[in-house]
Short mmCIF file of C-alpha atoms in Angstrom, two decimals:
data_model
loop_
_atom_site.label_atom_id
_atom_site.label_comp_id
_atom_site.label_asym_id
_atom_site.label_seq_id
_atom_site.Cartn_x
_atom_site.Cartn_y
_atom_site.Cartn_z
CA ASP A 16 0.00 0.00 0.00
CA ALA A 17 1.66 3.21 -1.16
CA GLY A 18 2.00 5.90 1.45
CA VAL A 19 2.21 9.60 0.74
CA THR A 20 4.20 10.40 -2.38
CA GLN A 21 5.82 13.77 -2.90
CA SER A 22 7.61 15.11 -5.96
CA PRO A 23 10.16 16.24 -6.69
CA THR A 24 12.44 15.16 -3.85
CA HIS A 25 14.86 18.04 -4.33
CA LEU A 26 14.94 21.19 -6.38
CA ILE A 27 16.89 24.40 -6.62
CA LYS A 28 15.27 27.67 -7.62
CA THR A 29 16.40 31.25 -7.99
CA ARG A 30 14.98 34.15 -6.00
CA GLY A 31 11.85 35.55 -7.61
CA GLN A 32 10.95 32.33 -9.39
CA GLN A 33 7.85 30.26 -8.84
CA VAL A 34 7.70 26.62 -7.75
CA THR A 35 5.07 23.87 -7.68
CA LEU A 36 5.32 20.91 -5.34
CA ARG A 37 3.11 17.87 -5.66
CA CYS A 38 1.62 15.37 -3.24
CA SER A 39 -0.35 12.15 -3.67
CA PRO A 40 -2.08 11.09 -0.45
CA LYS A 41 -2.16 7.63 1.02
CA SER A 42 -4.84 5.40 -0.44
CA GLY A 43 -8.12 5.99 1.37
CA HIS A 44 -7.18 9.44 2.64
CA ASP A 45 -9.06 12.51 1.46
CA THR A 46 -7.39 15.37 3.33
CA VAL A 47 -4.01 16.88 2.59
CA SER A 48 -2.03 19.24 4.81
CA TRP A 49 1.21 21.01 3.96
CA TYR A 50 3.96 21.89 6.40
CA GLN A 51 7.19 23.85 6.05
CA GLN A 52 10.20 22.66 8.04
CA ALA A 53 13.10 25.10 8.12
CA LEU A 54 16.51 23.77 9.03
CA GLY A 55 16.71 22.97 12.73
CA GLN A 56 13.04 23.73 13.35
CA GLY A 57 9.83 21.81 13.79
CA PRO A 58 7.30 21.69 10.95
CA GLN A 59 5.03 24.72 10.59
CA PHE A 60 1.48 24.35 9.26
CA ILE A 61 0.87 26.06 5.92
CA PHE A 62 -2.67 24.98 4.99
CA GLN A 63 -5.06 22.06 4.71
CA TYR A 64 -7.25 20.95 1.83
CA TYR A 65 -10.41 18.88 2.00
CA GLU A 66 -13.03 18.42 -0.72
CA GLU A 67 -10.92 20.61 -3.00
CA GLU A 68 -11.19 23.59 -0.66
CA GLU A 69 -8.73 25.24 1.70
CA ARG A 70 -10.12 24.58 5.17
CA GLN A 71 -7.53 26.22 7.34
CA ARG A 72 -4.45 28.33 6.78
CA GLY A 73 -1.41 28.99 8.90
CA ASN A 74 0.57 32.19 9.20
CA PHE A 75 1.99 32.22 5.68
CA PRO A 76 1.76 34.99 3.06
CA ASP A 77 -0.44 34.83 0.00
CA ARG A 78 2.61 33.86 -2.04
CA PHE A 79 1.84 30.38 -0.77
CA SER A 80 -1.18 28.87 -2.47
CA GLY A 81 -2.49 25.42 -3.05
CA HIS A 82 -4.94 23.24 -4.84
CA GLN A 83 -6.57 19.88 -4.34
CA PHE A 84 -7.76 17.79 -7.25
CA PRO A 85 -10.77 15.43 -7.44
CA ASN A 86 -8.45 12.45 -6.90
CA TYR A 87 -7.37 14.09 -3.59
CA SER A 88 -3.84 14.85 -4.78
CA SER A 89 -2.57 18.31 -4.04
CA GLU A 90 -0.17 20.99 -5.18
CA LEU A 91 1.64 23.66 -3.23
CA ASN A 92 2.64 26.75 -5.20
CA VAL A 93 5.04 29.39 -4.00
CA ASN A 94 5.46 32.61 -5.99
CA ALA A 95 8.23 35.22 -5.85
CA LEU A 96 10.58 32.92 -3.99
CA LEU A 97 12.70 34.32 -1.20
CA LEU A 98 15.88 32.89 0.29
CA GLY A 99 13.88 32.27 3.46
CA ASP A 100 11.59 29.88 1.61
CA SER A 101 14.41 27.34 1.57
CA ALA A 102 13.09 24.42 3.62
CA LEU A 103 11.78 20.89 3.61
CA TYR A 104 8.13 20.89 2.56
CA LEU A 105 6.13 18.04 4.01
CA CYS A 106 2.78 16.78 2.87
CA ALA A 107 0.57 14.87 5.29
CA SER A 108 -2.60 13.02 4.45
CA SER A 109 -5.43 11.91 6.69
CA SER A 110 -9.01 10.77 6.54
CA GLN A 111 -11.73 13.41 6.89
CA GLY A 112 -9.32 15.87 8.42
CA TRP A 113 -8.74 14.19 11.77
CA GLY A 114 -5.19 13.98 13.00
CA TYR A 115 -5.36 10.58 14.55
CA GLY A 116 -3.89 9.03 11.48
CA TYR A 117 -1.67 11.56 9.76
CA THR A 118 0.75 9.99 7.29
CA PHE A 119 3.66 12.13 6.20
CA GLY A 120 5.57 11.98 2.97
CA SER A 121 9.34 12.17 2.77
CA GLY A 122 9.19 15.78 1.72
CA THR A 123 10.55 18.04 -0.98
CA ARG A 124 13.79 19.84 -0.18
CA LEU A 125 13.60 23.32 -1.75
CA THR A 126 16.72 25.43 -1.98
CA VAL A 127 16.40 29.04 -3.10
CA VAL A 128 19.62 30.69 -4.29
CA ALA B 6 -3.25 28.88 22.41
CA GLN B 7 -2.21 25.27 22.38
CA SER B 8 1.50 24.64 22.11
CA VAL B 9 4.26 22.25 23.08
CA THR B 10 7.74 22.91 24.42
CA GLN B 11 10.52 20.40 24.07
CA LEU B 12 13.22 20.74 26.69
CA GLY B 13 16.68 20.12 25.30
CA SER B 14 17.46 20.49 21.63
CA HIS B 15 20.11 17.77 21.89
CA VAL B 16 20.20 14.64 24.05
CA SER B 17 23.07 12.18 24.08
CA VAL B 18 22.89 8.70 25.63
CA SER B 19 24.96 5.56 25.57
CA GLU B 20 23.70 2.44 23.85
CA GLY B 21 21.62 0.49 26.35
CA ALA B 22 20.88 3.50 28.55
CA LEU B 23 17.49 5.01 29.28
CA VAL B 24 16.15 7.49 26.77
CA LEU B 25 14.10 10.39 28.16
CA LEU B 26 12.90 13.16 25.86
CA ARG B 27 10.87 15.89 27.50
CA CYS B 28 7.74 17.60 26.22
CA ASN B 29 5.45 20.00 28.06
CA TYR B 30 2.17 21.18 26.62
CA SER B 31 -0.04 24.19 27.01
CA SER B 32 -3.72 23.68 26.33
CA SER B 33 -7.02 25.02 27.63
CA VAL B 34 -8.81 21.84 26.58
CA PRO B 35 -7.87 18.16 26.94
CA PRO B 36 -5.09 17.79 24.40
CA TYR B 37 -4.37 15.17 21.82
CA LEU B 38 -0.60 14.69 21.83
CA PHE B 39 1.79 12.99 19.46
CA TRP B 40 5.42 11.99 19.19
CA TYR B 41 7.01 11.75 15.76
CA VAL B 42 10.48 10.61 14.73
CA GLN B 43 12.42 11.94 11.75
CA TYR B 44 15.44 10.14 10.38
CA PRO B 45 17.90 12.12 8.21
CA ASN B 46 16.46 13.18 4.88
CA GLN B 47 13.13 11.54 5.62
CA GLY B 48 9.62 12.57 6.58
CA LEU B 49 7.93 12.14 9.92
CA GLN B 50 6.92 8.77 11.33
CA LEU B 51 4.34 8.51 14.10
CA LEU B 52 5.75 6.88 17.23
CA LEU B 53 2.68 7.13 19.45
CA LYS B 54 -0.34 9.28 20.25
CA TYR B 55 -2.42 10.21 23.28
CA THR B 56 -6.12 10.69 22.60
CA SER B 57 -7.51 10.92 26.15
CA ALA B 58 -7.71 7.19 26.76
CA ALA B 59 -4.99 5.46 28.80
CA THR B 60 -2.42 7.87 30.21
CA LEU B 61 0.47 5.48 29.49
CA VAL B 62 0.80 5.11 25.76
CA LYS B 63 2.93 2.48 24.10
CA GLY B 64 4.30 3.08 20.65
CA ILE B 65 6.52 1.49 18.07
CA ASN B 66 10.16 0.52 18.51
CA GLY B 67 9.83 0.12 22.29
CA PHE B 68 8.96 3.76 23.01
CA GLU B 69 6.27 4.87 25.42
CA ALA B 70 5.00 8.14 26.86
CA GLU B 71 3.00 9.05 29.91
CA PHE B 72 0.42 11.84 29.94
CA LYS B 73 0.59 13.73 33.24
CA LYS B 74 -2.06 16.40 33.50
CA SER B 75 -0.76 17.73 36.84
CA GLU B 76 2.63 18.38 35.26
CA THR B 77 1.31 19.23 31.77
CA SER B 78 3.89 16.80 30.44
CA PHE B 79 4.09 14.06 27.84
CA HIS B 80 7.65 12.78 28.08
CA LEU B 81 8.92 10.07 25.73
CA THR B 82 10.92 7.19 27.17
CA LYS B 83 12.64 4.00 26.08
CA PRO B 84 14.32 1.70 28.62
CA SER B 85 17.32 0.80 26.48
CA ALA B 86 18.66 2.90 23.64
CA HIS B 87 19.72 1.32 20.39
CA MET B 88 22.01 2.83 17.79
CA SER B 89 19.10 2.87 15.35
CA ASP B 90 17.20 5.27 17.66
CA ALA B 91 19.49 8.13 16.65
CA ALA B 92 17.17 10.62 14.99
CA GLU B 93 15.23 13.81 15.65
CA TYR B 94 12.08 13.57 17.73
CA PHE B 95 9.14 15.96 17.63
CA CYS B 96 6.34 16.39 20.10
CA ALA B 97 3.09 17.79 18.67
CA VAL B 98 -0.37 18.83 19.86
CA ARG B 99 -3.53 18.79 17.78
CA LEU B 100 -5.18 22.18 17.45
CA THR B 101 -8.78 22.24 16.28
CA GLN B 102 -10.33 25.30 14.70
CA GLY B 103 -13.58 25.76 12.88
CA GLY B 104 -14.14 22.09 12.17
CA SER B 105 -10.65 21.43 10.89
CA GLU B 106 -7.45 20.70 12.68
CA LYS B 107 -3.69 20.94 12.43
CA LEU B 108 -0.64 19.77 14.32
CA VAL B 109 1.50 22.24 16.23
CA PHE B 110 5.04 20.92 16.65
CA GLY B 111 7.80 21.57 19.10
CA LYS B 112 11.25 22.52 17.85
CA GLY B 113 12.52 18.99 18.13
CA THR B 114 15.13 17.07 20.11
CA LYS B 115 18.04 15.45 18.34
CA LEU B 116 18.95 12.15 19.96
CA THR B 117 22.51 10.85 19.66
CA VAL B 118 23.30 7.30 20.74
CA ASN B 119 26.92 6.58 21.56
CA PRO B 120 28.39 3.06 21.29
#
C-alpha cells in the first residue's frame, strides 16, 4: 500500500521564481495538509485541503497557495521565492481531516539561491 | 493557544541507557498529543499518540510516553537505547479550529546514541 508520495524530492530555484510541489495522499485518505520545516526547526502548518477547498491556513503569506484535485492529490505553489523559503516541505494526508492518522511523505527539499 | 515545548534540543545517551525526551504542553482543553520521529532526509513517522484514553501510551520501537495532567507533560521514554534510535524527535499537539485541525510541533530534540 503506497504511502504519501511527494515530488520532486529536491529542487533548486532562484529568488523571484515560482515553484510547484506535488503530493499524492495515502490510499483511502481525502485530506491533505502542507507543512514547512526550516533547518533545525519543527514543521510549521501552511494549509489544509479537504473536498478541494482550503479549510484552514497557517501564518503564511499569500505567495503560498495550493490546490486539491478530485483524486485528492494536491499541489503547493510558492510565488516570488525568497531565500527564506528554503526548507523541507512536508505533505501529510489523513481521513476526513482528523489527526489521529496523519501519514507524512518524505518531503521536498527546496533550496532558493 | 495550544502549544508544546521540548526541553533540550540535543540529548546524548549511551547504547543500552534510558532514553528520556521531554515535552510540556499548554492547552485550555484536553489535548491530543503525538510523538514523531524523523530520520535524516526523511519525513515524519508517528511513534505514538495520546487521545484521552490510557495515560500510558505504548508506541513502536519500544517507546512509550505518559500523559501527566498535573505536570502538563508528555515525556517520551525507552528503557534501552539502540544505535538505530538516533534521529530527531518531535512532540506535537492537535489544534482544532472551525471544524478542521492541524498539528503544532515543538522545535525537536536530536537524539545521539553513543556506542
